[in-house]
Short mmCIF file of C-alpha atoms and ligand atoms in Angstrom, two decimals:
data_model
loop_
_atom_site.label_atom_id
_atom_site.label_comp_id
_atom_site.label_asym_id
_atom_site.label_seq_id
_atom_site.Cartn_x
_atom_site.Cartn_y
_atom_site.Cartn_z
CA MET A 403 134.19 92.36 61.92
CA LYS A 404 132.88 95.61 62.04
CA ARG A 405 131.64 96.62 58.52
CA ASN A 406 132.65 100.06 57.27
CA ALA A 407 129.30 100.61 55.85
CA ILE A 408 129.29 104.52 55.16
CA LEU A 409 125.45 105.82 55.65
CA LYS A 410 125.46 108.39 53.28
CA GLY A 411 122.58 109.95 51.08
CA CYS A 412 120.59 107.11 49.15
CA VAL A 413 123.07 104.86 48.34
CA GLY A 414 125.40 103.07 50.81
CA VAL A 415 129.17 103.75 49.98
CA ALA A 416 129.77 100.15 51.54
CA VAL A 417 133.31 99.57 50.86
CA LYS A 418 133.72 96.87 48.23
CA LYS A 419 135.61 94.07 49.65
CA ASP A 420 136.93 90.44 48.33
CA ALA A 421 134.34 88.23 49.48
CA PRO A 422 135.32 86.96 52.85
CA LYS A 423 135.22 83.30 54.29
CA ILE A 424 135.06 81.88 57.78
CA ILE A 425 137.62 79.35 58.64
CA VAL A 426 136.83 76.92 61.67
CA GLN A 427 139.52 74.59 63.24
CA GLY A 428 136.84 72.21 65.14
CA GLY A 429 137.21 70.60 68.59
CA SER A 430 137.62 73.35 70.94
CA ARG A 431 135.25 73.14 74.13
CA LEU A 432 133.88 77.08 74.42
CA SER A 433 133.96 78.34 77.81
CA GLY A 434 133.32 81.86 78.60
CA GLU A 435 131.01 84.75 78.74
CA LEU A 436 129.12 86.58 76.15
CA SER A 437 126.85 89.59 75.81
CA VAL A 438 123.56 89.01 73.34
CA GLN A 439 123.29 91.79 70.66
CA GLY A 440 120.00 93.74 69.89
CA ALA A 441 117.46 91.97 67.97
CA LYS A 442 117.69 92.19 63.99
CA ASN A 443 113.87 91.51 63.65
CA SER A 444 113.16 94.38 65.86
CA ILE A 445 115.41 96.90 64.71
CA LEU A 446 114.26 96.74 61.53
CA PRO A 447 110.55 97.43 62.06
CA LEU A 448 111.84 100.08 64.70
CA LEU A 449 113.72 102.00 61.85
CA SER A 450 110.76 101.90 60.04
CA ALA A 451 108.73 103.25 62.52
CA THR A 452 110.57 106.01 63.02
CA VAL A 453 109.21 107.37 59.58
CA LEU A 454 105.96 108.13 61.31
CA CYS A 455 107.66 110.50 63.77
CA GLN A 456 107.59 113.91 63.30
CA GLY A 457 110.90 114.59 65.51
CA GLU A 458 113.92 112.92 66.24
CA SER A 459 114.28 109.19 67.79
CA VAL A 460 117.16 107.49 69.13
CA LEU A 461 117.40 103.30 69.32
CA HIS A 462 120.12 102.40 71.46
CA ASN A 463 121.60 98.46 71.25
CA CYS A 464 121.32 98.46 67.39
CA PRO A 465 123.69 95.38 66.45
CA ASN A 466 125.94 96.15 63.44
CA LEU A 467 124.19 94.23 60.69
CA SER A 468 124.14 94.60 56.96
CA ASP A 469 120.32 94.51 57.18
CA ALA A 470 120.18 97.51 59.63
CA ASP A 471 122.42 99.67 57.22
CA ALA A 472 120.27 98.76 54.71
CA ALA A 473 117.42 100.11 56.74
CA CYS A 474 119.36 103.24 57.59
CA ARG A 475 119.75 103.85 53.71
CA ILE A 476 115.98 103.54 52.90
CA LEU A 477 115.47 105.98 55.76
CA ASN A 478 117.97 108.35 53.99
CA CYS A 479 116.25 108.01 50.49
CA LEU A 480 113.00 108.64 52.25
CA GLY A 481 114.33 112.38 53.56
CA CYS A 482 114.78 110.99 57.02
CA LYS A 483 118.37 111.69 58.59
CA CYS A 484 119.80 108.51 59.95
CA ALA A 485 123.03 108.24 61.71
CA ARG A 486 124.61 105.71 63.57
CA ASP A 487 126.97 106.24 66.59
CA GLY A 488 128.41 102.66 68.00
CA ASN A 489 125.40 100.87 68.50
CA THR A 490 123.05 104.10 68.97
CA VAL A 491 120.95 105.10 65.96
CA SER A 492 119.12 108.26 65.64
CA VAL A 493 116.71 109.14 63.36
CA ASN A 494 115.23 112.74 62.35
CA SER A 495 112.23 112.35 60.67
CA LYS A 496 111.00 116.31 60.78
CA GLU A 497 110.61 115.82 56.98
CA VAL A 498 109.79 113.01 54.68
CA LEU A 499 110.45 113.97 51.11
CA ASN A 500 109.98 110.87 49.26
CA THR A 501 107.78 107.88 49.05
CA ASP A 502 109.36 105.70 46.90
CA VAL A 503 111.73 103.09 47.90
CA PRO A 504 114.47 102.67 45.34
CA LYS A 505 114.62 98.78 43.72
CA ASP A 506 117.94 98.31 44.49
CA LEU A 507 117.55 98.77 47.98
CA MET A 508 114.36 97.00 48.04
CA ARG A 509 116.19 93.74 46.56
CA GLU A 510 119.22 94.26 48.90
CA MET A 511 116.72 93.58 51.93
CA ARG A 512 113.51 91.31 51.47
CA SER A 513 112.14 92.91 55.15
CA SER A 514 111.69 96.23 53.72
CA ILE A 515 108.49 95.62 52.82
CA VAL A 516 107.88 96.47 56.39
CA PHE A 517 108.31 100.21 55.51
CA LEU A 518 105.29 100.25 53.46
CA GLY A 519 102.89 100.54 56.58
CA ALA A 520 104.98 103.49 57.95
CA ILE A 521 105.46 105.42 54.57
CA LEU A 522 101.39 105.08 54.11
CA GLY A 523 100.70 106.27 57.58
CA ARG A 524 103.21 109.20 57.13
CA THR A 525 102.74 110.32 53.68
CA ARG A 526 99.29 108.24 52.42
CA GLN A 527 101.31 107.04 49.54
CA CYS A 528 104.34 104.84 48.62
CA LYS A 529 105.76 102.88 45.57
CA LEU A 530 108.23 99.92 45.91
CA THR A 531 109.03 96.71 44.05
CA PHE A 532 107.25 93.38 44.99
CA PRO A 533 109.91 91.88 47.69
CA GLY A 534 111.67 88.89 45.92
CA GLY A 535 111.35 85.70 47.18
CA CYS A 536 114.32 84.62 49.51
CA GLU A 537 116.19 81.47 49.81
CA LEU A 538 113.25 80.08 52.40
CA GLY A 539 110.80 80.10 49.20
CA PRO A 540 108.35 82.02 48.20
CA ARG A 541 107.89 85.20 50.67
CA PRO A 542 104.22 86.11 49.54
CA ILE A 543 102.57 89.16 50.92
CA ASP A 544 98.80 89.00 50.12
CA LEU A 545 97.86 89.21 53.81
CA HIS A 546 99.79 92.87 54.08
CA VAL A 547 97.90 93.72 51.01
CA SER A 548 94.43 92.52 51.78
CA ALA A 549 94.67 94.50 55.19
CA LEU A 550 95.87 97.49 53.84
CA ARG A 551 93.08 97.54 51.30
CA LYS A 552 90.69 97.15 54.23
CA MET A 553 92.29 100.13 55.52
CA GLY A 554 91.20 102.44 52.50
CA VAL A 555 94.47 102.09 50.78
CA SER A 556 94.30 101.41 46.88
CA ILE A 557 97.48 99.00 45.59
CA ASP A 558 98.09 98.45 42.13
CA GLU A 559 100.03 95.19 41.79
CA GLU A 560 101.72 96.06 38.00
CA GLY A 561 105.29 95.05 36.51
CA GLY A 562 106.84 94.06 39.84
CA PHE A 563 105.94 97.11 41.75
CA LEU A 564 103.18 98.08 44.59
CA SER A 565 101.66 101.49 44.01
CA CYS A 566 99.85 102.53 46.94
CA SER A 567 97.76 105.55 47.91
CA ALA A 568 95.09 106.41 50.34
CA PRO A 569 93.81 109.85 49.17
CA LYS A 570 90.78 109.82 51.90
CA GLY A 571 93.47 108.83 54.63
CA ILE A 572 93.80 105.55 56.00
CA GLN A 573 91.01 104.22 58.30
CA GLY A 574 90.65 101.95 60.87
CA ALA A 575 89.44 98.51 60.35
CA ASN A 576 88.75 94.95 61.83
CA ILE A 577 91.46 92.40 60.37
CA SER A 578 91.60 88.86 61.11
CA LEU A 579 94.80 87.38 59.93
CA THR A 580 94.60 83.94 58.26
CA LEU A 581 98.16 83.20 59.45
CA PRO A 582 99.66 85.02 62.23
CA SER A 583 102.02 86.76 60.16
CA VAL A 584 104.77 88.51 61.83
CA GLY A 585 105.67 91.25 58.75
CA ALA A 586 101.69 91.69 58.42
CA THR A 587 100.93 92.22 61.84
CA GLU A 588 103.74 94.89 61.93
CA ASN A 589 102.72 96.68 58.50
CA ILE A 590 99.05 96.92 59.87
CA ILE A 591 100.18 98.57 63.16
CA LEU A 592 102.36 100.67 61.27
CA ALA A 593 99.75 101.90 59.09
CA ALA A 594 96.91 101.92 61.82
CA VAL A 595 98.61 104.38 64.18
CA THR A 596 97.57 107.52 62.70
CA ALA A 597 94.91 106.13 60.82
CA SER A 598 91.25 107.68 61.45
CA GLY A 599 89.21 105.17 64.03
CA THR A 600 90.39 102.01 65.75
CA THR A 601 91.89 98.91 64.00
CA GLU A 602 91.53 95.66 65.67
CA ILE A 603 93.74 92.70 64.48
CA GLN A 604 92.53 89.30 65.40
CA ASN A 605 95.09 86.33 64.76
CA ALA A 606 98.03 88.64 65.12
CA ALA A 607 101.80 87.66 65.48
CA ARG A 608 102.83 87.05 69.07
CA GLU A 609 106.60 87.45 68.74
CA PRO A 610 108.68 89.71 71.62
CA GLU A 611 109.19 91.85 68.56
CA ILE A 612 105.79 92.76 68.22
CA ILE A 613 105.83 94.03 71.75
CA ASP A 614 109.27 96.15 71.29
CA LEU A 615 107.66 97.63 68.33
CA ALA A 616 104.39 98.60 69.99
CA GLU A 617 106.39 99.88 73.02
CA PHE A 618 108.29 102.15 71.11
CA LEU A 619 105.37 103.31 69.18
CA ASN A 620 103.37 104.11 72.51
CA LYS A 621 106.50 105.80 73.67
CA CYS A 622 106.06 108.21 70.68
CA GLY A 623 102.27 108.76 71.31
CA ALA A 624 100.63 105.93 69.76
CA LYS A 625 97.19 104.04 71.50
CA ILE A 626 98.19 100.16 71.29
CA SER A 627 97.19 97.62 73.40
CA GLY A 628 97.18 93.80 73.31
CA ALA A 629 100.55 93.57 71.46
CA GLY A 630 102.23 90.10 72.44
CA THR A 631 98.58 88.75 72.41
CA GLY A 632 96.42 87.16 69.32
CA THR A 633 94.33 90.39 69.58
CA VAL A 634 96.08 93.95 68.91
CA VAL A 635 93.84 97.24 69.13
CA ILE A 636 95.31 100.31 67.91
CA GLU A 637 93.44 103.47 68.36
CA GLY A 638 94.49 106.27 65.42
CA VAL A 639 96.14 109.29 66.76
CA GLU A 640 96.90 112.87 64.91
CA GLN A 641 100.77 112.49 64.48
CA LEU A 642 103.80 110.62 66.68
CA GLY A 643 106.63 112.64 67.98
CA GLY A 644 110.37 110.87 68.69
CA ALA A 645 111.51 108.60 71.01
CA GLU A 646 114.12 107.12 72.86
CA HIS A 647 114.41 103.31 72.85
CA THR A 648 116.68 100.05 73.80
CA VAL A 649 115.92 97.39 71.46
CA ILE A 650 115.45 93.83 72.98
CA ALA A 651 118.17 90.95 72.98
CA ASP A 652 118.09 89.12 69.70
CA ARG A 653 116.83 85.69 71.07
CA ILE A 654 117.82 83.98 67.67
CA VAL A 655 121.39 84.93 68.35
CA ALA A 656 121.24 83.67 71.99
CA ALA A 657 119.76 80.67 70.88
CA THR A 658 122.70 80.09 68.42
CA TYR A 659 125.56 80.80 70.90
CA LEU A 660 123.44 78.24 73.39
CA CYS A 661 123.95 75.40 70.29
CA CYS A 662 127.70 76.57 69.91
CA ALA A 663 128.47 75.72 73.56
CA ALA A 664 126.13 72.83 73.73
CA VAL A 665 127.70 71.25 70.19
CA THR A 666 131.54 71.47 71.93
CA ARG A 667 130.01 69.84 75.14
CA GLY A 668 131.03 73.33 76.98
CA GLU A 669 129.83 75.92 78.93
CA LEU A 670 128.66 79.60 78.73
CA VAL A 671 127.21 82.54 80.44
CA LEU A 672 125.01 84.48 78.20
CA LYS A 673 124.14 88.46 79.62
CA ASN A 674 121.79 90.85 78.23
CA VAL A 675 119.50 87.85 77.19
CA ASN A 676 115.51 87.90 77.89
CA HIS A 677 114.95 84.14 79.20
CA GLY A 678 111.01 84.43 78.56
CA HIS A 679 112.10 84.97 75.00
CA LEU A 680 113.92 81.42 75.13
CA SER A 681 110.63 79.84 76.44
CA ALA A 682 110.71 76.74 73.73
CA ILE A 683 114.21 76.78 73.36
CA LEU A 684 115.58 76.40 77.10
CA PRO A 685 113.34 73.38 77.64
CA VAL A 686 114.70 71.41 74.53
CA LEU A 687 118.53 71.59 75.44
CA GLU A 688 117.53 70.77 78.93
CA GLN A 689 116.14 67.48 77.41
CA MET A 690 119.23 66.95 75.15
CA GLY A 691 120.86 66.78 78.99
CA CYS A 692 121.98 70.37 79.19
CA SER A 693 122.14 71.99 82.36
CA ILE A 694 120.72 75.62 82.43
CA TYR A 695 120.58 78.48 85.38
CA THR A 696 118.61 81.37 84.77
CA TYR A 697 119.72 84.19 86.95
CA ASN A 698 119.39 88.06 88.03
CA GLU A 699 116.92 90.26 85.32
CA ASN A 700 119.01 88.86 82.46
CA GLN A 701 121.58 86.17 82.59
CA LEU A 702 121.57 82.50 81.99
CA TYR A 703 124.21 79.86 82.28
CA ILE A 704 124.01 76.80 80.18
CA ASN A 705 126.82 73.61 81.01
CA ALA A 706 126.93 70.52 78.24
CA ALA A 707 129.62 68.69 79.52
CA LYS A 708 127.37 65.67 80.03
CA LEU A 709 126.79 62.99 77.35
CA LEU A 710 123.96 64.78 75.31
CA SER A 711 121.10 62.53 73.77
CA ALA A 712 118.65 63.59 70.89
CA PRO A 713 115.59 65.65 71.57
CA HIS A 714 113.54 63.30 69.49
CA LYS A 715 111.30 66.03 67.71
CA ILE A 716 111.30 69.52 67.13
CA ILE A 717 108.10 71.31 65.31
CA THR A 718 108.23 74.97 64.52
CA SER A 719 105.36 77.21 65.13
CA ALA A 720 104.47 80.61 65.52
CA HIS A 721 105.56 82.40 69.07
CA PRO A 722 105.30 81.29 71.53
CA GLY A 723 106.18 77.81 69.74
CA PHE A 724 109.37 76.76 68.77
CA PRO A 725 111.00 79.65 66.65
CA THR A 726 111.75 78.77 62.86
CA ASP A 727 114.66 80.86 62.96
CA ALA A 728 116.70 78.29 65.44
CA GLN A 729 115.42 75.37 63.64
CA PRO A 730 118.51 75.35 61.51
CA MET A 731 121.22 75.49 64.66
CA PHE A 732 119.48 73.09 66.38
CA MET A 733 119.69 70.68 63.44
CA ALA A 734 123.33 71.10 63.69
CA LEU A 735 123.54 70.30 67.07
CA ALA A 736 120.91 67.28 66.62
CA SER A 737 123.52 65.78 64.11
CA THR A 738 125.88 65.38 66.74
CA LEU A 739 123.62 63.61 69.71
CA LYS A 740 123.50 60.06 70.27
CA GLY A 741 119.73 59.13 68.58
CA THR A 742 117.33 60.64 66.27
CA THR A 743 115.66 63.76 65.89
CA VAL A 744 112.71 64.77 63.69
CA PHE A 745 112.06 68.02 62.26
CA VAL A 746 108.89 69.47 61.02
CA GLU A 747 109.14 72.97 59.42
CA THR A 748 105.79 74.16 59.77
CA ILE A 749 106.60 78.14 58.80
CA PHE A 750 108.58 78.08 55.50
CA ASP A 751 108.34 75.94 52.24
CA ASN A 752 112.10 75.62 51.92
CA ARG A 753 114.02 75.75 55.17
CA PHE A 754 116.17 72.82 54.99
CA ARG A 755 118.88 73.89 52.30
CA HIS A 756 121.47 73.66 55.50
CA ALA A 757 120.81 69.91 55.64
CA HIS A 758 122.85 69.16 52.21
CA GLU A 759 126.03 71.05 53.74
CA LEU A 760 125.56 69.77 56.86
CA GLY A 761 125.81 66.21 55.01
CA ARG A 762 129.40 67.18 53.43
CA LEU A 763 130.43 67.44 57.09
CA GLY A 764 129.30 63.68 57.63
CA ALA A 765 125.89 64.43 58.99
CA LYS A 766 122.90 61.90 58.60
CA ILE A 767 120.19 63.90 57.46
CA SER A 768 117.19 62.66 55.20
CA VAL A 769 114.40 65.53 53.85
CA ASN A 770 111.17 64.81 52.52
CA ASP A 771 109.37 68.17 52.08
CA ARG A 772 108.67 69.74 55.54
CA VAL A 773 110.19 66.83 57.54
CA ALA A 774 113.70 66.14 58.12
CA VAL A 775 114.91 63.13 59.64
CA VAL A 776 118.52 63.41 61.62
CA GLU A 777 120.29 60.21 62.87
CA GLY A 778 123.28 61.71 65.07
CA VAL A 779 126.89 60.70 64.59
CA PRO A 780 129.70 60.41 66.72
CA ARG A 781 131.84 62.25 64.29
CA LEU A 782 132.11 64.90 61.63
CA VAL A 783 135.00 66.16 59.52
CA GLY A 784 135.62 69.66 58.28
CA ALA A 785 134.72 70.52 54.87
CA GLU A 786 134.33 73.26 52.23
CA LEU A 787 130.72 74.65 52.99
CA GLU A 788 128.61 77.40 51.30
CA ALA A 789 125.98 79.29 53.22
CA SER A 790 122.74 79.82 51.03
CA ASP A 791 120.61 81.55 53.84
CA LEU A 792 121.13 83.60 57.36
CA ARG A 793 120.38 80.92 60.09
CA GLY A 794 121.66 78.01 57.27
CA GLY A 795 125.02 79.81 57.65
CA ALA A 796 124.85 79.99 61.08
CA ALA A 797 123.98 76.09 61.18
CA LEU A 798 126.98 75.26 59.48
CA VAL A 799 129.41 77.31 62.00
CA THR A 800 127.53 75.50 64.52
CA ALA A 801 128.64 72.26 63.33
CA ALA A 802 132.10 73.18 62.13
CA LEU A 803 132.67 73.96 65.84
CA PHE A 804 132.10 70.21 66.35
CA ALA A 805 134.01 68.73 63.34
CA ASP A 806 137.59 67.52 63.36
CA LYS A 807 139.86 69.39 61.27
CA THR A 808 139.30 72.37 59.36
CA SER A 809 136.04 73.73 57.50
CA THR A 810 135.60 76.81 55.42
CA ILE A 811 132.56 78.48 55.26
CA THR A 812 131.55 81.05 52.05
CA GLY A 813 128.52 82.99 51.36
CA ILE A 814 129.69 85.22 54.29
CA SER A 815 127.28 87.87 53.50
CA HIS A 816 123.99 86.09 54.85
CA ILE A 817 125.61 85.45 57.73
CA GLU A 818 126.52 89.23 58.07
CA ARG A 819 122.70 90.21 57.62
CA GLY A 820 121.93 88.70 61.20
CA TYR A 821 125.14 88.57 63.22
CA ASP A 822 127.15 91.31 64.67
CA ASP A 823 130.87 89.91 64.67
CA ILE A 824 129.92 86.34 64.96
CA THR A 825 133.79 85.12 64.54
CA GLY A 826 135.04 87.78 67.16
CA SER A 827 132.31 86.53 69.70
CA LEU A 828 133.36 82.84 69.55
CA GLN A 829 136.74 83.59 69.39
CA LYS A 830 136.08 85.20 72.75
CA ILE A 831 134.61 82.12 74.20
CA GLY A 832 137.51 79.83 73.05
CA ALA A 833 136.87 78.97 69.20
CA THR A 834 139.40 78.25 66.79
CA ILE A 835 137.71 80.63 64.14
CA GLN A 836 138.80 83.46 61.84
CA LEU A 837 137.22 85.55 59.06
CA THR A 838 139.63 85.96 56.07
CA MET A 839 139.25 87.33 52.61
CA ASN A 840 139.31 85.34 49.74
CA ASN A 841 142.94 85.05 48.13
C1 EPZ B 1354 109.62 87.50 59.92
O1 EPZ B 1354 109.84 87.22 58.79
C2 EPZ B 1354 111.23 87.32 60.43
N1 EPZ B 1354 111.83 88.32 59.87
C3 EPZ B 1354 111.58 85.87 60.03
O2 EPZ B 1354 112.98 85.91 60.42
C4 EPZ B 1354 110.54 84.85 60.79
O3 EPZ B 1354 111.51 83.63 60.21
C5 EPZ B 1354 109.57 85.13 60.48
O4 EPZ B 1354 108.99 86.36 60.82
C6 EPZ B 1354 108.61 84.05 61.20
O5 EPZ B 1354 108.85 83.82 62.74
C7 EPZ B 1354 111.72 89.67 60.23
O6 EPZ B 1354 111.29 89.92 61.32
C8 EPZ B 1354 112.58 90.46 59.57
P1 EPZ B 1354 105.97 85.95 58.39
P2 EPZ B 1354 108.17 87.22 57.69
O7 EPZ B 1354 105.09 87.18 57.68
O8 EPZ B 1354 107.44 88.45 58.56
C9 EPZ B 1354 103.70 83.48 55.06
C10 EPZ B 1354 115.46 85.28 60.19
O9 EPZ B 1354 115.98 84.46 59.78
N2 EPZ B 1354 103.01 84.64 54.61
O10 EPZ B 1354 105.54 85.50 59.79
O11 EPZ B 1354 108.73 87.48 56.41
C11 EPZ B 1354 105.06 83.32 54.61
O12 EPZ B 1354 105.30 82.75 53.51
C12 EPZ B 1354 114.14 85.62 59.55
O13 EPZ B 1354 115.68 86.41 60.84
C13 EPZ B 1354 102.05 84.43 53.86
O14 EPZ B 1354 101.60 83.33 53.24
O15 EPZ B 1354 107.68 86.14 58.19
C14 EPZ B 1354 105.29 82.03 55.94
O16 EPZ B 1354 105.15 80.84 55.37
C15 EPZ B 1354 113.77 84.77 58.35
N3 EPZ B 1354 101.12 85.57 53.54
C16 EPZ B 1354 104.47 82.49 56.96
O17 EPZ B 1354 103.65 83.00 56.41
C17 EPZ B 1354 102.09 86.86 54.06
O18 EPZ B 1354 101.26 87.86 53.42
C18 EPZ B 1354 105.52 83.10 58.19
O19 EPZ B 1354 105.64 84.53 57.60
C19 EPZ B 1354 102.88 86.75 54.90
C20 EPZ B 1354 103.25 85.56 55.15
#
């Protein structure tokens, strides 16, 4: 479903509608071909990075997502001119007039904290609200704050606000992260590209989205090396110009559609996918009994017709380990496999909320803190389900495709944050699924 969010000025004028719901008639074996959308977790830091560019930037392969629309609204609030034409977003940041991100927009999208580094890098000051926690548990930003303070930024935390300023400019620094935080790595890079001196990040996040951000910034004139490794070095430059860039494919959306094909024992060709970004995902699907062939630069074929068995253990970890964002959809798939799978969630405190909803379909899952034990069952039966977070919602859709009878899923706004037309994509490959308005 293409949302008609209108990106005007500071406040989006998204058309107010009834809350939609997804209805799935399970049991269809999926078969067909899908092209993978651009990466949500790349487009957000890339849009933030355009604040640093004293010129016009053009980003291709931008998915239609509510989070991307929210990021464009933040850019418009800052005085950048952000416009979308299909999957291309252009941003003219010749002038950045404001340095504060409005409360309602900060609340709308937790990851808007990634604007902090870019606004500071451009204007040397910024005020934004402390990002709310989210459904995955508390989302601290202590690593962001301590790193920026080391770079000469003074940050006052008061009344739920972060008031930041760097009157003497931002200084390069040596920063060793206690955790390879994706957001903290991105914020440090964004603050460091126009700092005076060089910044070195130790224990940096290695996710593909970090590489994508560094590639865009280097096209704009930045001097970043080591992105994708644990040590990233940024040599400060005077200023950045704009650039044209194509966003990488969304590896988590690719993993989602692979799980949808596997849960229906179907087959699927994925196009515009970077198999290298799925290096921890594909072996788990093969361990289950799926046949997977990668070919050309960016195509992949999966066939899950054979009887599938449980992969026994899935432990999430920072890239290149098994991505925490794929854990919920794999839990849905594991619920339908012969045997037991133990999930260990090492990244977030509270990322098993989908287990309860999967239980309403008949899944057998016991959760104890960060460990979930899934005993596969031969049958799931459709039920009324409520999505409570983005990937948990995708897990419910995945399981509903397997379940007999009809499932109804509400809380769709969570899913729309990260999936561009998930129902249209699944319909294309044979799913009996539709998006309807609450009546
Ligand atoms: C990014 O979130 C992604 N979001 C998340 O994807 C992803 O799950 C996560 O990285 C891990 O890969 C975007 O890129 C927009 P972190 P981020 O900082 O940057 C702790 C999705 O579904 N931490 O790497 O917020 C934190 O609490 C979303 O697409 C601190 O303690 O993740 C968490 O336990 C969900 N202090 C761990 O580190 C800090 O200052 C990893 O967080 C920062 C983080």
